[in-house]
Amino acid sequence: MLLAWRALGEFDSLERAAELVTPERKVSPDPATAREMARRRPLVEQLHATLRVLEL
């Protein structure tokens, strides 16, 4: 939403838009999940490239 407002010119910068947000908690990535996602990334990129060529 903040990116959209920035694109529409409601804010002169993303820093200004971010001042409206107050995080309630901090979340850290799970190392095991991050490793698994990194392992799968080449497959996802290959799938994306294939679908782009097919223009589905």
Short mmCIF file of C-alpha atoms in Angstrom, two decimals:
data_model
loop_
_atom_site.label_atom_id
_atom_site.label_comp_id
_atom_site.label_asym_id
_atom_site.label_seq_id
_atom_site.Cartn_x
_atom_site.Cartn_y
_atom_site.Cartn_z
CA MET A 1 0.00 0.00 0.00
CA LEU A 2 2.81 2.40 0.86
CA LEU A 3 4.53 1.69 -2.46
CA ALA A 4 1.28 2.44 -4.29
CA TRP A 5 0.82 5.72 -2.41
CA ARG A 6 4.41 6.63 -3.24
CA ALA A 7 3.81 5.82 -6.92
CA LEU A 8 0.73 8.03 -6.87
CA GLY A 9 2.73 10.89 -5.42
CA GLU A 10 1.12 10.88 -1.98
CA PHE A 11 4.60 10.77 -0.41
CA ASP A 12 7.81 12.33 -1.64
CA SER A 13 9.83 9.34 -0.42
CA LEU A 14 9.45 5.82 0.94
CA GLU A 15 11.18 6.96 4.12
CA ARG A 16 8.33 9.41 4.72
CA ALA A 17 5.76 6.69 4.05
CA ALA A 18 7.56 4.31 6.42
CA GLU A 19 7.14 6.81 9.25
CA LEU A 20 3.46 5.86 9.29
CA VAL A 21 4.22 2.23 10.13
CA THR A 22 4.98 1.10 13.65
CA PRO A 23 6.21 -2.52 13.74
CA GLU A 24 4.65 -4.55 16.53
CA ARG A 25 7.21 -7.34 16.43
CA LYS A 26 10.38 -8.42 14.68
CA VAL A 27 10.46 -11.69 12.75
CA SER A 28 13.70 -13.43 11.83
CA PRO A 29 13.92 -16.00 9.04
CA ASP A 30 14.16 -19.66 9.94
CA PRO A 31 17.61 -20.85 8.78
CA ALA A 32 16.38 -24.30 7.70
CA THR A 33 13.55 -22.81 5.64
CA ALA A 34 15.91 -20.27 4.07
CA ARG A 35 18.27 -23.08 3.01
CA GLU A 36 15.40 -25.06 1.50
CA MET A 37 14.11 -22.03 -0.42
CA ALA A 38 17.64 -21.35 -1.72
CA ARG A 39 17.89 -24.97 -2.84
CA ARG A 40 14.61 -24.69 -4.77
CA ARG A 41 15.28 -21.29 -6.33
CA PRO A 42 16.96 -22.60 -9.53
CA LEU A 43 13.90 -24.76 -10.23
CA VAL A 44 11.56 -21.82 -9.73
CA GLU A 45 13.68 -19.64 -12.02
CA GLN A 46 13.70 -22.36 -14.69
CA LEU A 47 9.93 -22.72 -14.43
CA HIS A 48 9.48 -18.96 -14.73
CA ALA A 49 11.70 -18.80 -17.81
CA THR A 50 9.84 -21.70 -19.44
CA LEU A 51 6.44 -20.16 -18.80
CA ARG A 52 7.63 -16.82 -20.14
CA VAL A 53 8.68 -18.48 -23.42
CA LEU A 54 5.33 -20.25 -23.67
CA GLU A 55 3.51 -16.93 -23.03
CA LEU A 56 0.76 -18.60 -21.03
#
